[in-house]
Every structure is written in C-alpha cells, then in structure tokens.
PDB file of C-alpha atoms in Angstrom:
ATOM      1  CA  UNK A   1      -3.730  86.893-159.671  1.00  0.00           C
ATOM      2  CA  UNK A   2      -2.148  83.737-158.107  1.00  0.00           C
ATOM      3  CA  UNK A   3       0.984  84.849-159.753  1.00  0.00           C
ATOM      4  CA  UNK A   4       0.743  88.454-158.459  1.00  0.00           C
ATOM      5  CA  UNK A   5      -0.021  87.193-154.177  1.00  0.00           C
ATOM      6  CA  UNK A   6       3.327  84.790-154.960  1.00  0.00           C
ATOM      7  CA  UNK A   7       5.263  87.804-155.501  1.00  0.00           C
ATOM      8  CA  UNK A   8       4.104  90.017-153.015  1.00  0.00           C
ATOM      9  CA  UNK A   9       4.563  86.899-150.281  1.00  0.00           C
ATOM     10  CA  UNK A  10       8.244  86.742-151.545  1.00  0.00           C
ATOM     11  CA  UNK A  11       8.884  90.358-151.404  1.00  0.00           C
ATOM     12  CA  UNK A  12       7.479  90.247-147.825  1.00  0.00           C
ATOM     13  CA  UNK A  13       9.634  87.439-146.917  1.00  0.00           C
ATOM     14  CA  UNK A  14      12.633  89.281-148.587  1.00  0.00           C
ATOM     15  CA  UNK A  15      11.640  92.592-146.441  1.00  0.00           C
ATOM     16  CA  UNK A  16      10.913  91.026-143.760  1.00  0.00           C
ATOM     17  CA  UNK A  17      14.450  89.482-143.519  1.00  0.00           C
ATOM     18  CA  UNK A  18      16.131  92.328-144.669  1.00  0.00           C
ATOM     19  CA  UNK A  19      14.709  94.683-141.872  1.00  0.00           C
ATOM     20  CA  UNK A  20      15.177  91.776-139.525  1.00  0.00           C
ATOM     21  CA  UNK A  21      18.895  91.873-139.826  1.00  0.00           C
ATOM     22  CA  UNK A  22      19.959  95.448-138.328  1.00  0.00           C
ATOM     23  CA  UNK A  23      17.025  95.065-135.398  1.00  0.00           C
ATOM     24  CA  UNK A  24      19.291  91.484-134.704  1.00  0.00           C
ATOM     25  CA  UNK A  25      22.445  93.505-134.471  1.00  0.00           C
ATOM     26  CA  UNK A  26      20.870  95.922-132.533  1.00  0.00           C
ATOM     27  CA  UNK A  27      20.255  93.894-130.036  1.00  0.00           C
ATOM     28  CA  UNK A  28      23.385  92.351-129.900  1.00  0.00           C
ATOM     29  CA  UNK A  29      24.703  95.764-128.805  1.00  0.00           C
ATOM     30  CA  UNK A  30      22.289  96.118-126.404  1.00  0.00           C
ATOM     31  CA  UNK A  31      23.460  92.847-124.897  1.00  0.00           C
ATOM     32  CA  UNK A  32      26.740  93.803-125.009  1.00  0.00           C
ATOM     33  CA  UNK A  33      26.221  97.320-123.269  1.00  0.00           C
ATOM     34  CA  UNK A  34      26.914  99.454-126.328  1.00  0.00           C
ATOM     35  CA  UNK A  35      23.413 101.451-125.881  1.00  0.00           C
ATOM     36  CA  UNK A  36      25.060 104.386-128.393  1.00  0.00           C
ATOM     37  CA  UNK A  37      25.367 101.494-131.204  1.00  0.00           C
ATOM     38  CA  UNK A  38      21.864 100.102-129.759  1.00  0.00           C
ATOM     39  CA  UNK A  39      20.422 103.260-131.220  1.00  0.00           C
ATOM     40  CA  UNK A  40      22.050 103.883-134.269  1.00  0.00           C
ATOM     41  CA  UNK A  41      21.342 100.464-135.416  1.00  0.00           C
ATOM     42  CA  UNK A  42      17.537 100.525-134.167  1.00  0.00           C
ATOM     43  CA  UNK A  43      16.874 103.841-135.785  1.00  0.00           C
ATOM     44  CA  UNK A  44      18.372 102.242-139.057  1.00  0.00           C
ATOM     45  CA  UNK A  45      14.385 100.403-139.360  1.00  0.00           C
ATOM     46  CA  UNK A  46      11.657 101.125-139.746  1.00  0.00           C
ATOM     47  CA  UNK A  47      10.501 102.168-136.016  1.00  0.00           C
ATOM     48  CA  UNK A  48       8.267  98.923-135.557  1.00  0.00           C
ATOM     49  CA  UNK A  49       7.251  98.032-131.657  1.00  0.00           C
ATOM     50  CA  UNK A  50      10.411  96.331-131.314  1.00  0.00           C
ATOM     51  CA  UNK A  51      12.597  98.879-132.505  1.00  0.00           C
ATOM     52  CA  UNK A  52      10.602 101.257-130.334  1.00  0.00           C
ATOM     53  CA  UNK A  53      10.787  99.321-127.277  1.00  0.00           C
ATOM     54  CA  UNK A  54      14.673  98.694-127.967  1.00  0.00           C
ATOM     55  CA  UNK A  55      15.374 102.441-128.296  1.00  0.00           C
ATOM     56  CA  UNK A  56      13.268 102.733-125.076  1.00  0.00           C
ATOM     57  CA  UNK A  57      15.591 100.354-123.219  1.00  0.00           C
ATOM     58  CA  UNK A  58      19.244 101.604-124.589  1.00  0.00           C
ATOM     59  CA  UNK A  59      17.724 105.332-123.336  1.00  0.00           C
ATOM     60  CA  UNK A  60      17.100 103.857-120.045  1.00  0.00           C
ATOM     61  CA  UNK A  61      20.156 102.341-119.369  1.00  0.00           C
ATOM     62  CA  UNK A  62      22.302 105.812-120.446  1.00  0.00           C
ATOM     63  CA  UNK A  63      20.136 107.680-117.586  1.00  0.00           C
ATOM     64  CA  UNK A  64      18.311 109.560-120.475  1.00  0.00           C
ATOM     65  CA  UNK A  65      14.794 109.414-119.308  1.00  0.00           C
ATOM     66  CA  UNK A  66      12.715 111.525-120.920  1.00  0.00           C
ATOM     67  CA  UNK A  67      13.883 110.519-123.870  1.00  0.00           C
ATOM     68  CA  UNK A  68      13.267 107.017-123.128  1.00  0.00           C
ATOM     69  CA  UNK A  69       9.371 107.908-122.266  1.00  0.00           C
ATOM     70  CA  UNK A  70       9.467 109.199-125.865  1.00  0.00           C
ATOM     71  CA  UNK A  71      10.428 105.836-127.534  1.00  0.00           C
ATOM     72  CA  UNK A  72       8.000 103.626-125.110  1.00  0.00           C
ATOM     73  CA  UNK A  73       5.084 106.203-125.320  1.00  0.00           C
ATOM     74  CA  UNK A  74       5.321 106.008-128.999  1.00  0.00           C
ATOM     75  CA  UNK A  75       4.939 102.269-128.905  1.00  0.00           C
ATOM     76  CA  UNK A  76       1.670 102.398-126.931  1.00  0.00           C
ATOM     77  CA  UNK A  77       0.503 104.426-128.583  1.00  0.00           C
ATOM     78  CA  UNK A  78       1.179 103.536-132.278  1.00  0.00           C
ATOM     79  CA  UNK A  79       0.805  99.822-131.414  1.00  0.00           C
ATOM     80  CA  UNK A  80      -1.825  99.782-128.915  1.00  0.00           C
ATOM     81  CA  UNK A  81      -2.343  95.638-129.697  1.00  0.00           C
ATOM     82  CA  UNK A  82       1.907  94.849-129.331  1.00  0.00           C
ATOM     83  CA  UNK A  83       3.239  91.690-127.311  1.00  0.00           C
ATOM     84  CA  UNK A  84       5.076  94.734-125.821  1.00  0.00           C
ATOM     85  CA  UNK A  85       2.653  96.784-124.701  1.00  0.00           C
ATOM     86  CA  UNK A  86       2.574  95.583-120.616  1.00  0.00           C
ATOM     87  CA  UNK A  87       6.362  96.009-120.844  1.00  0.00           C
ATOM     88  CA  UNK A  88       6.297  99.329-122.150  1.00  0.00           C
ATOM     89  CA  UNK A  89       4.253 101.145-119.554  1.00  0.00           C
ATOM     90  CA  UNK A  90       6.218  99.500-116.820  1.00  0.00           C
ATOM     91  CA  UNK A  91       9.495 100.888-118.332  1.00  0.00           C
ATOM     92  CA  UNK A  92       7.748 104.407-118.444  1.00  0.00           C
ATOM     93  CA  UNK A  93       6.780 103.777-114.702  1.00  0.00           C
ATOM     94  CA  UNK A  94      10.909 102.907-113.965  1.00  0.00           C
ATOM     95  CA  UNK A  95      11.960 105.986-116.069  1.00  0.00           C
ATOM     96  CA  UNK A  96       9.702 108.411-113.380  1.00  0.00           C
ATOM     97  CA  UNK A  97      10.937 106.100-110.608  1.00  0.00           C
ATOM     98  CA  UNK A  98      14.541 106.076-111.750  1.00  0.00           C
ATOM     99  CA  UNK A  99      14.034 110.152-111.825  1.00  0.00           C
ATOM    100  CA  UNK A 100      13.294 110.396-108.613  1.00  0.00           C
ATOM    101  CA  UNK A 101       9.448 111.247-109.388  1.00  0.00           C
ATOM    102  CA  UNK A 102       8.220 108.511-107.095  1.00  0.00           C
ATOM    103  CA  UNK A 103       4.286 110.242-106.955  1.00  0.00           C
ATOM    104  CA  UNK A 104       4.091 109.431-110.647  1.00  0.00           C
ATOM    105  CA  UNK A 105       5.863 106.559-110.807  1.00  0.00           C
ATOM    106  CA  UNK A 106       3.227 105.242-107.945  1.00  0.00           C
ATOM    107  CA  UNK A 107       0.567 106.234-110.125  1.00  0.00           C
ATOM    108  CA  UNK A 108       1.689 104.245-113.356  1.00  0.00           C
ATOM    109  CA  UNK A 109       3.085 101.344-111.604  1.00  0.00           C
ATOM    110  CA  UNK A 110      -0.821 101.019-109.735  1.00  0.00           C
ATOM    111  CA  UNK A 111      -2.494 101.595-113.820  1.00  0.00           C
ATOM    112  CA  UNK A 112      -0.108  98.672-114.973  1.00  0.00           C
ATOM    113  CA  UNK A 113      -1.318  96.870-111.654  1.00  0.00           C
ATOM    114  CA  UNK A 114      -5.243  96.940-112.793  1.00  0.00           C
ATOM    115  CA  UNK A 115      -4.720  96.880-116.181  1.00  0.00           C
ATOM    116  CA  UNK A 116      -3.367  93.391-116.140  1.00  0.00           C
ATOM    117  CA  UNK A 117      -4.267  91.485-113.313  1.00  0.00           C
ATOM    118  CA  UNK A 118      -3.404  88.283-114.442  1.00  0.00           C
ATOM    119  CA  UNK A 119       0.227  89.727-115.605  1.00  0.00           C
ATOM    120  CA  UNK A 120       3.319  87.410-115.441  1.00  0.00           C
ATOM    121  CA  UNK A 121       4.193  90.579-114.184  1.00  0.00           C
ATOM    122  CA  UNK A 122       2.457  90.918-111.414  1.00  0.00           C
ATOM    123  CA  UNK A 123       5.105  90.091-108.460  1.00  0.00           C
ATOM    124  CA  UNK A 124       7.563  92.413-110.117  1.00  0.00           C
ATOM    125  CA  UNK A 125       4.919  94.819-110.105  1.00  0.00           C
ATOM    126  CA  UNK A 126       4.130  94.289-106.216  1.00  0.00           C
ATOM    127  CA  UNK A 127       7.602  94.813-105.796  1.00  0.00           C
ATOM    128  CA  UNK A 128       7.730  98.116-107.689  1.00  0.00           C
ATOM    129  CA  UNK A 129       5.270  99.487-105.373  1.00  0.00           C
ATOM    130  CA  UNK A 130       6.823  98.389-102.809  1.00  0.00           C
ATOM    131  CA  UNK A 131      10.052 100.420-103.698  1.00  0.00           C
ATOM    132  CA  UNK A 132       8.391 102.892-104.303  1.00  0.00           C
ATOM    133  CA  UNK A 133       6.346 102.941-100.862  1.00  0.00           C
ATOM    134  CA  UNK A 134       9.681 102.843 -99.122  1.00  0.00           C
ATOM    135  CA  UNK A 135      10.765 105.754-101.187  1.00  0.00           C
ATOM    136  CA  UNK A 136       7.832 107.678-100.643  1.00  0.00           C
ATOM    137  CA  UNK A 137       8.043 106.692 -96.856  1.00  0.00           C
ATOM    138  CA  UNK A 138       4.193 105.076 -97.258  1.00  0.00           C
ATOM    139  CA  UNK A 139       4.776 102.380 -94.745  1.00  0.00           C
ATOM    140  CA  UNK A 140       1.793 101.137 -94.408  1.00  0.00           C
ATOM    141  CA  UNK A 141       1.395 100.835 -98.761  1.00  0.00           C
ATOM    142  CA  UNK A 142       4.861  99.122 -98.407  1.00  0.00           C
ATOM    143  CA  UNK A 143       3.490  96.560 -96.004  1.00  0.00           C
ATOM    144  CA  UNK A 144       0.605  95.823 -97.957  1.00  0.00           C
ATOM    145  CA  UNK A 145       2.314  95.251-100.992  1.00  0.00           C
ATOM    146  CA  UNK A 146       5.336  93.047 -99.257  1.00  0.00           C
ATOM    147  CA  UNK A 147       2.211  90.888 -97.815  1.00  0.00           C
ATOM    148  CA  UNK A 148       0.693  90.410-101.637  1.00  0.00           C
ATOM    149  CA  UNK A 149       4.123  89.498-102.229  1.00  0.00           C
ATOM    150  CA  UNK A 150       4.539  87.024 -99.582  1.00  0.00           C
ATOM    151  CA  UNK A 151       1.036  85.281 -99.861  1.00  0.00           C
ATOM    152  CA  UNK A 152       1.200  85.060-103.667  1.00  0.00           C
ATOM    153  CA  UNK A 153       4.440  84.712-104.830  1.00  0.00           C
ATOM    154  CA  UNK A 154       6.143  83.623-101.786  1.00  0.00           C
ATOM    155  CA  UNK A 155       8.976  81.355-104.131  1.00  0.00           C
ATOM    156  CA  UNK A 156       9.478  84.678-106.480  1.00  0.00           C
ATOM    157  CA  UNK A 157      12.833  86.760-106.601  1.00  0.00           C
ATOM    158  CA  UNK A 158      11.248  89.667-106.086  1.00  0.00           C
ATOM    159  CA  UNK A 159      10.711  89.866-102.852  1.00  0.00           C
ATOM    160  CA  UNK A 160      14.291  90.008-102.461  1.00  0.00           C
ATOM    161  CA  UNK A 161      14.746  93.678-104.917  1.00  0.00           C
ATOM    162  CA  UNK A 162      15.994  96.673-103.383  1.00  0.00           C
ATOM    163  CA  UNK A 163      13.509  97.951-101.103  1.00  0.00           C
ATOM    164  CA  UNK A 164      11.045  94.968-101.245  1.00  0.00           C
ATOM    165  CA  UNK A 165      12.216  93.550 -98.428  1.00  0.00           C
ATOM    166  CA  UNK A 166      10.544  92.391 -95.127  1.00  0.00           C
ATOM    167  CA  UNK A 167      13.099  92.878 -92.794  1.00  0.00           C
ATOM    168  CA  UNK A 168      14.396  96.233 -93.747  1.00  0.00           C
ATOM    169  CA  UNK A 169      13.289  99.193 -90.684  1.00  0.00           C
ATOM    170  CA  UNK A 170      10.557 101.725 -91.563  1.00  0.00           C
ATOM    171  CA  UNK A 171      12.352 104.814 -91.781  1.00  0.00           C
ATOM    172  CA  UNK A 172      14.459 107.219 -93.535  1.00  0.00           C
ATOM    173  CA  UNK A 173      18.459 107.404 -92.404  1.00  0.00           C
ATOM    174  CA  UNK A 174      21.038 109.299 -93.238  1.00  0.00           C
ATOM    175  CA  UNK A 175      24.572 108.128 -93.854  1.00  0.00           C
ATOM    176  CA  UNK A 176      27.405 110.204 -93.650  1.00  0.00           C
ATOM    177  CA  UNK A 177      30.309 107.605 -93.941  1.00  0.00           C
ATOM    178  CA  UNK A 178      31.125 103.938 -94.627  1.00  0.00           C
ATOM    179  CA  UNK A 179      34.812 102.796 -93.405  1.00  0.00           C
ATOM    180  CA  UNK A 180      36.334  99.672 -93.289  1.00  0.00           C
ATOM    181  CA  UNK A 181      37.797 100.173 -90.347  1.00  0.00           C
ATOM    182  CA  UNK A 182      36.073 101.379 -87.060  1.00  0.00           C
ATOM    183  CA  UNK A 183      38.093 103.639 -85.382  1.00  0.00           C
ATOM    184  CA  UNK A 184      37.632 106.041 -88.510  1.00  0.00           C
ATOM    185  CA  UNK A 185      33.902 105.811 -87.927  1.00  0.00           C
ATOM    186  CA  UNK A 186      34.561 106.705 -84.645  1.00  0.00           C
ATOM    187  CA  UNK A 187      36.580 109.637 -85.215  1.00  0.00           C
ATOM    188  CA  UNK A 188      33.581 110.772 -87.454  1.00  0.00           C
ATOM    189  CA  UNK A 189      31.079 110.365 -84.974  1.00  0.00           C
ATOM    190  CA  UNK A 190      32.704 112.153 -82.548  1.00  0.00           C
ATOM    191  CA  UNK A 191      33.148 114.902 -85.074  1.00  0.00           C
ATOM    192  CA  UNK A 192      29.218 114.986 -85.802  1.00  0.00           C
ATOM    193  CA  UNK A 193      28.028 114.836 -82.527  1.00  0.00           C
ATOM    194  CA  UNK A 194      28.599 118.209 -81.384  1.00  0.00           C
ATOM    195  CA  UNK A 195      25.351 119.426 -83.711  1.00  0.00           C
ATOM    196  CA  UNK A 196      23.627 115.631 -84.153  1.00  0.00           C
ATOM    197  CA  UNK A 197      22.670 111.710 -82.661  1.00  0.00           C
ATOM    198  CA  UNK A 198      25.079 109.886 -84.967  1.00  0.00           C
ATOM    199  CA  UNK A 199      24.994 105.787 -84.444  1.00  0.00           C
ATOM    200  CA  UNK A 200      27.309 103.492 -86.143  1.00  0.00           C
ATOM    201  CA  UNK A 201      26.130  99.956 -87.532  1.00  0.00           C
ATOM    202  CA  UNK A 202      28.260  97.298 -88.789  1.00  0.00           C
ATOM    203  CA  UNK A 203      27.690  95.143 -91.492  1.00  0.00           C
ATOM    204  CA  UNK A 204      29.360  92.116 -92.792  1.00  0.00           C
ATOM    205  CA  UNK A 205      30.403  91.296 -96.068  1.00  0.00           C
ATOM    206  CA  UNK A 206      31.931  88.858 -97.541  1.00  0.00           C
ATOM    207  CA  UNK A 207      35.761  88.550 -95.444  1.00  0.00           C
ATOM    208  CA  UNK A 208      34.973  92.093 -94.283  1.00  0.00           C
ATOM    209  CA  UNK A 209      33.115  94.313 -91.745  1.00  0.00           C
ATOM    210  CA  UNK A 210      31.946  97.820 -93.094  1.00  0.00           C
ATOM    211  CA  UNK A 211      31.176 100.601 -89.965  1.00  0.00           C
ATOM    212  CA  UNK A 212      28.744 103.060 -91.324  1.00  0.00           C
ATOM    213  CA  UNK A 213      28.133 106.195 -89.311  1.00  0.00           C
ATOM    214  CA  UNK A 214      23.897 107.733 -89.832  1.00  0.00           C
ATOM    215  CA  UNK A 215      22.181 109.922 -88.544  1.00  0.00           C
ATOM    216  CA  UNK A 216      18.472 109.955 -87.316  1.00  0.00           C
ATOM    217  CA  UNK A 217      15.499 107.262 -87.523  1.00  0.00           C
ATOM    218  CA  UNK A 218      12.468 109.506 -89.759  1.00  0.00           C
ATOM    219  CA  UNK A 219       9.060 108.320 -90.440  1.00  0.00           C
ATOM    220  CA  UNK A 220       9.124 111.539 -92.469  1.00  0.00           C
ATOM    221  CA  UNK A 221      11.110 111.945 -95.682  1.00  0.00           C
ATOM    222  CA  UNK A 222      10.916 115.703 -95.769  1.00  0.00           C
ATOM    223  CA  UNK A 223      12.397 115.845 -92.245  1.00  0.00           C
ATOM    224  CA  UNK A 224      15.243 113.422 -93.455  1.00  0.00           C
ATOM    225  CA  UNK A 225      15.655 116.136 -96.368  1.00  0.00           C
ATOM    226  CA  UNK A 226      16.430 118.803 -94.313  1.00  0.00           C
ATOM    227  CA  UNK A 227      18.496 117.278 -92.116  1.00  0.00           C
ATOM    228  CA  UNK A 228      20.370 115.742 -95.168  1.00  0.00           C
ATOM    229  CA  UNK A 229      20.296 119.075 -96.591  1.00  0.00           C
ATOM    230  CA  UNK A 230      21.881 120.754 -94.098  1.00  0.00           C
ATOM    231  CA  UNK A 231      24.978 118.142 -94.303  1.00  0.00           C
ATOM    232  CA  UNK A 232      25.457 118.281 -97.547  1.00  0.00           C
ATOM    233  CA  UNK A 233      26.132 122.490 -97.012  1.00  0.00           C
ATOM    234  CA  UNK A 234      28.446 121.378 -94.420  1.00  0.00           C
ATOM    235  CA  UNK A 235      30.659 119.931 -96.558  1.00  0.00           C
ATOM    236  CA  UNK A 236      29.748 115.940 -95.714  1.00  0.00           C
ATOM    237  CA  UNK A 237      29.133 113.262 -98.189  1.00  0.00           C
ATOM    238  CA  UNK A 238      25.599 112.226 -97.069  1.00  0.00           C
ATOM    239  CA  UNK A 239      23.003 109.889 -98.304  1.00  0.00           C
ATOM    240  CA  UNK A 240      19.504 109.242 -97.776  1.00  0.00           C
ATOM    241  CA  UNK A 241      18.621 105.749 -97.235  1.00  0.00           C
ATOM    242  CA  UNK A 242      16.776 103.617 -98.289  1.00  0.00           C
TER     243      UNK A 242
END
C-alpha cells in the first residue's frame, strides 16, 4: 500500500509539472501581447481555473467579448471555491462594460461589490462604478461612489482611472475635432455654428496645446445621442464624451 501512494505522489508530481509547463508559456505570451498564441497554448491543458481565467483574459484583450464571458463563466462555475473566482466576475462585469452594456455591467460590478466586502478589490471596484455612473450619466451614483473612494482609499490609484475622477464636469459632450493648431478649430466652429453652440477648449500637453471644438453640455445621454447622431449623418467625425 505504502508502495502504491509513493507512486501515485510521483506520478502527480510528474503531471503536475508536465501540465505546468505549456500554462507557463502561455502566459509568457500573454505578457508579451501574443493573445492568439495565449490561446493555443492554454487550450493545450487541461482547462483548470487558471487556464480558464487565462483564455478569459487573451479574449478580452482581442475585443472578443462574448467569448471571453464563456471562458470566465466556465470558471465560476466549474470552480466555484478558485483563488480566481473574485477576479473572474469582475472581468465578466468589464467584458459588458467594455461592450458598451453599461446597465449590466452596473449590475455585476454592484454583485461583486456585496459579495466581497472586504475585497482587495474593493477601490477598483468603487471606481468601476464610478465609470460606469459617468457612462450611464447617473451623477449622483458617480458622486457617491467617488466619495467611498475618497474617504476610504484616499492614497489608491484608482481614483485617478478614466472616469473616476473628481474634477471631471457632469455631463455628456460632444467632440467634433481636436487640432493642434487653433485657427483650424476655428474654421470648424464657424462651419458648425450655422445649425449648433460649438465651444472650443484647450488643453495642454506635454510641449503642446490641443484646441478641441464640442458641442453641447447634457445631463441626458440620450439627448447627447441624438445630437451625436445627427453629426455623424452629416459627415463629421464626432465623439461622445466622457
């Protein structure tokens, strides 16, 4: 019997190493922004949590998203006790968010939020809502979660993300240009205000100013999207920001 568990232990071992290899390389793709090779090496092994949550990831960062829900969704599902778990649903959350589905992305980000309350996570997940607030044009959500933010984790990074941040207006724009030089954001201005209330702003960067011609100030995102809308069939490159 003794003889038979020393076996079995080395065969493990052996396995263990032998599966451990290709999930090793896969990584090292992913880290080297081959997410193509990232997948053909992951689906190599046996599709563990960690080769689930790496296929996940090298989905995500080629834009394919539903695909990438596939991969995490399997992982909660099949592994339900994985060091990966917490990680998992927030990359589903940043799949719908990433699609442009903010409504369910708000709803997943807020499950993560209660499910662990005690996360290491928890800034980045304040911050997620936040985003997503801004996206949504939820102001008020936004403000609360920027406050959470501030009182809690007031020495985190993540109060500096993309739309997490305090000073930013709260409204929807709409820019139509960005020039480097101001006398073409002029001449664009002058073009759009025959039909709208263009404004320019200028913003500095680095050795260089940038004049960036928008249009309107919305509380309303849907209003933004129709004005936006009606730009784009116009023929102009617009954007809705943030």
């Amino acid at each position: 019997m003794r003889t038979f568990l020393l076996t079995l232990l080395v065969i493990l071992t052996i396995s263990q190493g032998v599966l451990a290899a290709p999930l090793d390389d896969a990584y090292k793709s992913y880290l080297n922004e081959d997410y193509e090779a990232t997948i053909d090496k992951a689906k190599s092994v046996p599709q563990n949590d960690e080769a689930l949550y790496l296929l996940g990831l090298a989905y995500l960062k080629m834009g394919n998203y539903p695909e990438s829900r596939e991969y995490f969704l399997k992982l909660t599902q099949n592994f339900p006790h994985s060091e990966k778990l917490e990680e998992a649903s927030l990359k589903i959350a940043d799949s719908y968010f990433l699609e442009g589905d903010y409504e369910k992305a708000m709803a997943l980000y807020k499950e993560v939020e209660k499910k662990y309350p005690s996360s290491d996570y928890q800034p980045l997940i304040y911050s997620k809502l936040a985003q997503v607030a801004t996206k949504e044009g939820q102001w008020d959500e936004r403000k609360k979660y920027l406050s959470l933010l501030k009182e809690k984790y007031s020495q985190g990074t993540e109060i500096n993300l993309p739309g997490a941040n305090e000073t930013k207006e709260d409204f929807f724009t709409i820019q139509v240009g960005a020039f480097s030089t101001k006398k073409n954001a002029l001449s664009l201005s002058n073009e759009l205000s025959a039909k709208y209330k263009p404004y320019i702003i200028e913003e500095k960067a680095d050795k260089y100013t940038l004049y960036k011609v928008r249009i309107g100030k919305f509380k309303d995102r849907k209003k933004a999207e129709m004005v936006w809308g009606k730009l784009i069939k116009q023929g102009y490159p617009a954007h809705i920001f943030p």
